[in-house]
GROMACS .gro file of C-alpha atoms in nm:
model
  258
    1UNK     CA    1  -2.160   0.546  -0.336
    2UNK     CA    2  -2.183   0.363  -0.669
    3UNK     CA    3  -2.419   0.111  -0.819
    4UNK     CA    4  -2.224  -0.197  -0.931
    5UNK     CA    5  -2.314  -0.365  -1.258
    6UNK     CA    6  -2.463  -0.714  -1.266
    7UNK     CA    7  -2.105  -0.852  -1.263
    8UNK     CA    8  -2.032  -0.668  -0.940
    9UNK     CA    9  -1.796  -0.428  -1.110
   10UNK     CA   10  -1.824  -0.051  -1.074
   11UNK     CA   11  -1.832   0.193  -1.362
   12UNK     CA   12  -1.670   0.463  -1.149
   13UNK     CA   13  -1.545   0.538  -0.798
   14UNK     CA   14  -1.513   0.857  -0.595
   15UNK     CA   15  -1.174   0.823  -0.424
   16UNK     CA   16  -0.865   0.639  -0.546
   17UNK     CA   17  -0.573   0.517  -0.335
   18UNK     CA   18  -0.241   0.385  -0.464
   19UNK     CA   19  -0.101   0.098  -0.253
   20UNK     CA   20   0.268   0.023  -0.310
   21UNK     CA   21   0.571  -0.114  -0.124
   22UNK     CA   22   0.709  -0.460  -0.063
   23UNK     CA   23   0.593  -0.798   0.068
   24UNK     CA   24   0.374  -0.693   0.362
   25UNK     CA   25   0.181  -0.463   0.128
   26UNK     CA   26   0.160  -0.741  -0.129
   27UNK     CA   27   0.030  -0.982   0.137
   28UNK     CA   28   0.189  -1.286   0.292
   29UNK     CA   29  -0.053  -1.372   0.576
   30UNK     CA   30  -0.305  -1.658   0.564
   31UNK     CA   31  -0.652  -1.564   0.437
   32UNK     CA   32  -0.929  -1.664   0.679
   33UNK     CA   33  -1.288  -1.725   0.576
   34UNK     CA   34  -1.382  -1.386   0.724
   35UNK     CA   35  -1.140  -1.219   0.483
   36UNK     CA   36  -1.287  -1.362   0.165
   37UNK     CA   37  -1.604  -1.161   0.105
   38UNK     CA   38  -1.612  -0.859  -0.122
   39UNK     CA   39  -1.610  -0.528   0.066
   40UNK     CA   40  -1.914  -0.315  -0.024
   41UNK     CA   41  -1.824  -0.004  -0.227
   42UNK     CA   42  -1.453  -0.088  -0.238
   43UNK     CA   43  -1.304  -0.195  -0.571
   44UNK     CA   44  -0.973  -0.310  -0.717
   45UNK     CA   45  -0.833  -0.177  -1.041
   46UNK     CA   46  -0.795  -0.495  -1.244
   47UNK     CA   47  -0.583  -0.601  -1.540
   48UNK     CA   48  -0.860  -0.501  -1.784
   49UNK     CA   49  -0.875  -0.143  -1.657
   50UNK     CA   50  -1.203  -0.198  -1.472
   51UNK     CA   51  -1.314  -0.177  -1.109
   52UNK     CA   52  -1.376  -0.525  -0.973
   53UNK     CA   53  -1.503  -0.601  -0.620
   54UNK     CA   54  -1.237  -0.589  -0.349
   55UNK     CA   55  -1.214  -0.941  -0.215
   56UNK     CA   56  -0.935  -1.186  -0.144
   57UNK     CA   57  -1.079  -1.442  -0.385
   58UNK     CA   58  -0.861  -1.560  -0.537
   59UNK     CA   59  -0.508  -1.496  -0.411
   60UNK     CA   60  -0.546  -1.167  -0.227
   61UNK     CA   61  -0.591  -0.810  -0.344
   62UNK     CA   62  -0.247  -0.790  -0.507
   63UNK     CA   63  -0.350  -1.034  -0.778
   64UNK     CA   64  -0.355  -0.763  -1.047
   65UNK     CA   65  -0.006  -0.634  -0.973
   66UNK     CA   66   0.202  -0.589  -1.287
   67UNK     CA   67   0.534  -0.613  -1.103
   68UNK     CA   68   0.504  -0.937  -0.906
   69UNK     CA   69   0.644  -1.236  -1.091
   70UNK     CA   70   0.389  -1.497  -1.204
   71UNK     CA   71   0.334  -1.751  -0.931
   72UNK     CA   72   0.440  -1.522  -0.647
   73UNK     CA   73   0.262  -1.578  -0.319
   74UNK     CA   74  -0.015  -1.323  -0.277
   75UNK     CA   75  -0.221  -1.355   0.038
   76UNK     CA   76  -0.380  -1.131   0.302
   77UNK     CA   77  -0.244  -0.777   0.313
   78UNK     CA   78  -0.326  -0.462   0.506
   79UNK     CA   79  -0.512  -0.321   0.203
   80UNK     CA   80  -0.823  -0.529   0.264
   81UNK     CA   81  -0.903  -0.393   0.611
   82UNK     CA   82  -0.775  -0.051   0.505
   83UNK     CA   83  -1.036  -0.025   0.230
   84UNK     CA   84  -1.316  -0.161   0.445
   85UNK     CA   85  -1.250   0.069   0.743
   86UNK     CA   86  -1.200   0.377   0.527
   87UNK     CA   87  -1.519   0.318   0.330
   88UNK     CA   88  -1.723   0.255   0.644
   89UNK     CA   89  -1.585   0.576   0.795
   90UNK     CA   90  -1.644   0.802   0.493
   91UNK     CA   91  -1.938   0.643   0.311
   92UNK     CA   92  -1.756   0.700  -0.017
   93UNK     CA   93  -1.681   0.451  -0.292
   94UNK     CA   94  -1.313   0.362  -0.304
   95UNK     CA   95  -1.089   0.235  -0.579
   96UNK     CA   96  -0.761   0.069  -0.483
   97UNK     CA   97  -0.473   0.054  -0.731
   98UNK     CA   98  -0.257  -0.215  -0.575
   99UNK     CA   99   0.092  -0.263  -0.721
  100UNK     CA  100   0.358  -0.359  -0.464
  101UNK     CA  101   0.636  -0.611  -0.507
  102UNK     CA  102   0.797  -0.824  -0.241
  103UNK     CA  103   1.167  -0.807  -0.154
  104UNK     CA  104   1.226  -0.461  -0.295
  105UNK     CA  105   1.441  -0.175  -0.170
  106UNK     CA  106   1.383   0.199  -0.171
  107UNK     CA  107   1.631   0.250  -0.453
  108UNK     CA  108   1.432   0.010  -0.672
  109UNK     CA  109   1.130   0.242  -0.637
  110UNK     CA  110   1.318   0.545  -0.765
  111UNK     CA  111   1.191   0.721  -1.077
  112UNK     CA  112   1.545   0.796  -1.184
  113UNK     CA  113   1.827   0.542  -1.188
  114UNK     CA  114   1.605   0.268  -1.051
  115UNK     CA  115   1.772  -0.063  -0.975
  116UNK     CA  116   1.645  -0.402  -1.082
  117UNK     CA  117   1.477  -0.559  -1.387
  118UNK     CA  118   1.127  -0.418  -1.327
  119UNK     CA  119   1.042  -0.044  -1.339
  120UNK     CA  120   0.839  -0.036  -1.018
  121UNK     CA  121   0.784   0.339  -1.012
  122UNK     CA  122   0.685   0.357  -1.378
  123UNK     CA  123   0.428   0.081  -1.338
  124UNK     CA  124   0.275   0.244  -1.032
  125UNK     CA  125   0.237   0.570  -1.224
  126UNK     CA  126   0.106   0.397  -1.533
  127UNK     CA  127  -0.167   0.207  -1.350
  128UNK     CA  128  -0.271   0.494  -1.123
  129UNK     CA  129  -0.266   0.738  -1.413
  130UNK     CA  130  -0.478   0.505  -1.623
  131UNK     CA  131  -0.729   0.470  -1.340
  132UNK     CA  132  -0.753   0.849  -1.312
  133UNK     CA  133  -0.796   0.898  -1.686
  134UNK     CA  134  -1.074   0.642  -1.697
  135UNK     CA  135  -1.241   0.805  -1.394
  136UNK     CA  136  -1.209   1.181  -1.450
  137UNK     CA  137  -1.451   1.262  -1.167
  138UNK     CA  138  -1.244   1.064  -0.914
  139UNK     CA  139  -0.965   1.200  -0.696
  140UNK     CA  140  -0.645   1.022  -0.602
  141UNK     CA  141  -0.664   1.093  -0.230
  142UNK     CA  142  -0.359   0.913  -0.105
  143UNK     CA  143  -0.048   0.703  -0.152
  144UNK     CA  144  -0.028   0.413   0.094
  145UNK     CA  145   0.326   0.284   0.143
  146UNK     CA  146   0.463  -0.011   0.336
  147UNK     CA  147   0.829  -0.080   0.271
  148UNK     CA  148   1.151  -0.074   0.468
  149UNK     CA  149   1.258  -0.429   0.546
  150UNK     CA  150   1.496  -0.409   0.250
  151UNK     CA  151   1.655  -0.091   0.386
  152UNK     CA  152   1.690  -0.184   0.751
  153UNK     CA  153   2.063  -0.125   0.768
  154UNK     CA  154   2.260   0.179   0.875
  155UNK     CA  155   2.373   0.295   0.531
  156UNK     CA  156   2.039   0.253   0.350
  157UNK     CA  157   1.843   0.402   0.638
  158UNK     CA  158   2.060   0.713   0.626
  159UNK     CA  159   1.962   0.767   0.262
  160UNK     CA  160   1.599   0.672   0.312
  161UNK     CA  161   1.445   1.018   0.382
  162UNK     CA  162   1.594   1.175   0.069
  163UNK     CA  163   1.497   0.882  -0.152
  164UNK     CA  164   1.146   0.851  -0.010
  165UNK     CA  165   1.071   1.223  -0.026
  166UNK     CA  166   1.188   1.231  -0.388
  167UNK     CA  167   0.967   0.936  -0.480
  168UNK     CA  168   0.662   1.100  -0.321
  169UNK     CA  169   0.735   1.433  -0.491
  170UNK     CA  170   0.770   1.253  -0.825
  171UNK     CA  171   0.445   1.062  -0.777
  172UNK     CA  172   0.250   1.373  -0.687
  173UNK     CA  173   0.396   1.560  -0.984
  174UNK     CA  174   0.359   1.286  -1.245
  175UNK     CA  175   0.003   1.202  -1.137
  176UNK     CA  176  -0.093   1.571  -1.097
  177UNK     CA  177  -0.206   1.512  -0.737
  178UNK     CA  178  -0.014   1.764  -0.524
  179UNK     CA  179  -0.260   1.730  -0.235
  180UNK     CA  180  -0.257   1.351  -0.217
  181UNK     CA  181  -0.170   1.240   0.135
  182UNK     CA  182   0.112   0.996   0.203
  183UNK     CA  183   0.110   0.733   0.478
  184UNK     CA  184   0.400   0.503   0.562
  185UNK     CA  185   0.405   0.225   0.821
  186UNK     CA  186   0.670   0.084   1.050
  187UNK     CA  187   0.810  -0.260   0.980
  188UNK     CA  188   0.772  -0.530   1.242
  189UNK     CA  189   0.988  -0.510   1.554
  190UNK     CA  190   1.019  -0.876   1.659
  191UNK     CA  191   1.372  -1.017   1.684
  192UNK     CA  192   1.503  -0.659   1.685
  193UNK     CA  193   1.372  -0.577   1.337
  194UNK     CA  194   1.330  -0.217   1.227
  195UNK     CA  195   1.608  -0.075   1.443
  196UNK     CA  196   1.751   0.138   1.164
  197UNK     CA  197   1.453   0.205   0.938
  198UNK     CA  198   1.163   0.264   1.178
  199UNK     CA  199   1.303   0.593   1.314
  200UNK     CA  200   1.315   0.723   0.955
  201UNK     CA  201   0.957   0.611   0.894
  202UNK     CA  202   0.837   0.775   1.216
  203UNK     CA  203   0.991   1.105   1.103
  204UNK     CA  204   0.817   1.103   0.763
  205UNK     CA  205   0.597   1.401   0.849
  206UNK     CA  206   0.909   1.610   0.902
  207UNK     CA  207   1.046   1.568   0.552
  208UNK     CA  208   0.735   1.505   0.340
  209UNK     CA  209   0.437   1.745   0.334
  210UNK     CA  210   0.089   1.603   0.407
  211UNK     CA  211   0.241   1.281   0.535
  212UNK     CA  212   0.221   1.068   0.847
  213UNK     CA  213   0.312   0.723   0.974
  214UNK     CA  214   0.150   0.429   1.150
  215UNK     CA  215   0.295   0.220   1.429
  216UNK     CA  216   0.362  -0.152   1.424
  217UNK     CA  217   0.354  -0.166   1.804
  218UNK     CA  218   0.204  -0.489   1.934
  219UNK     CA  219   0.195  -0.654   1.591
  220UNK     CA  220   0.333  -1.001   1.547
  221UNK     CA  221   0.447  -1.258   1.294
  222UNK     CA  222   0.345  -1.620   1.240
  223UNK     CA  223   0.691  -1.706   1.106
  224UNK     CA  224   0.888  -1.730   1.430
  225UNK     CA  225   0.883  -2.110   1.425
  226UNK     CA  226   0.978  -2.149   1.059
  227UNK     CA  227   1.200  -1.842   1.026
  228UNK     CA  228   1.285  -1.639   1.338
  229UNK     CA  229   1.393  -1.352   1.115
  230UNK     CA  230   1.088  -1.360   0.891
  231UNK     CA  231   0.955  -1.010   0.813
  232UNK     CA  232   0.588  -1.085   0.756
  233UNK     CA  233   0.294  -0.985   0.975
  234UNK     CA  234   0.040  -1.249   1.070
  235UNK     CA  235  -0.326  -1.221   0.972
  236UNK     CA  236  -0.446  -1.046   1.288
  237UNK     CA  237  -0.165  -0.793   1.257
  238UNK     CA  238  -0.242  -0.726   0.890
  239UNK     CA  239  -0.604  -0.651   0.976
  240UNK     CA  240  -0.496  -0.421   1.258
  241UNK     CA  241  -0.236  -0.248   1.042
  242UNK     CA  242  -0.491  -0.175   0.770
  243UNK     CA  243  -0.721  -0.007   1.022
  244UNK     CA  244  -0.431   0.200   1.151
  245UNK     CA  245  -0.356   0.315   0.797
  246UNK     CA  246  -0.720   0.410   0.742
  247UNK     CA  247  -0.727   0.607   1.066
  248UNK     CA  248  -0.410   0.789   0.960
  249UNK     CA  249  -0.568   0.883   0.629
  250UNK     CA  250  -0.878   1.009   0.807
  251UNK     CA  251  -0.662   1.226   1.031
  252UNK     CA  252  -0.507   1.385   0.721
  253UNK     CA  253  -0.806   1.423   0.489
  254UNK     CA  254  -1.082   1.471   0.745
  255UNK     CA  255  -1.344   1.237   0.880
  256UNK     CA  256  -1.663   1.378   0.730
  257UNK     CA  257  -1.804   1.248   0.402
  258UNK     CA  258  -1.766   1.498   0.118
   0.00000   0.00000   0.00000
């Protein structure tokens, strides 16, 4: 537990989690009034290198991302309910380093030979590493990953395990966190989505140590009327998905406060 300053910011946190991936991690669901309040003892690493209260005001918890283009839609993501459920379950103060980018592929997250104009991997390491240096008593407990829509084809899915395991190994090495857990989540399954990539995500514990996955079973989209092939979870599903991620972390790191 920490005592926030008069501004609501925290001077330190106990556990840090890195949240990366593509649009569903960034947040594309509508923000309800119940999603707006700051979560007690959960903080976001902001653009000034400080811990600011974790709320969706304004523009969701991905608002400090250094890889989303200015003006990108940033709304409700799984990270909000993830932080709340994990904090309530452990009683520990949490710091979230949130740096996903929508419409990205696995190859764009590679440390070596990354594709695209923005060094996604390098920025994730830079921000998480900075948070750790500024909080030497904190531990980076886990890497929370939601990505796969961009690789849901036969060829990319075949290469996914090797690329993902290399990214996780690089993150653990570069951030000096060999024991950090890794949790990946299935993409949505409506309209036949996820056929190629979800089996690779479900097998993540077989090719990455201290890793597990969360199911998207029963989750839905609010885009079926506007775009039957839309990849984004609706608000209820984002809240549910965040809780599933938190439960997966608890299964890996233990459920008692330390």
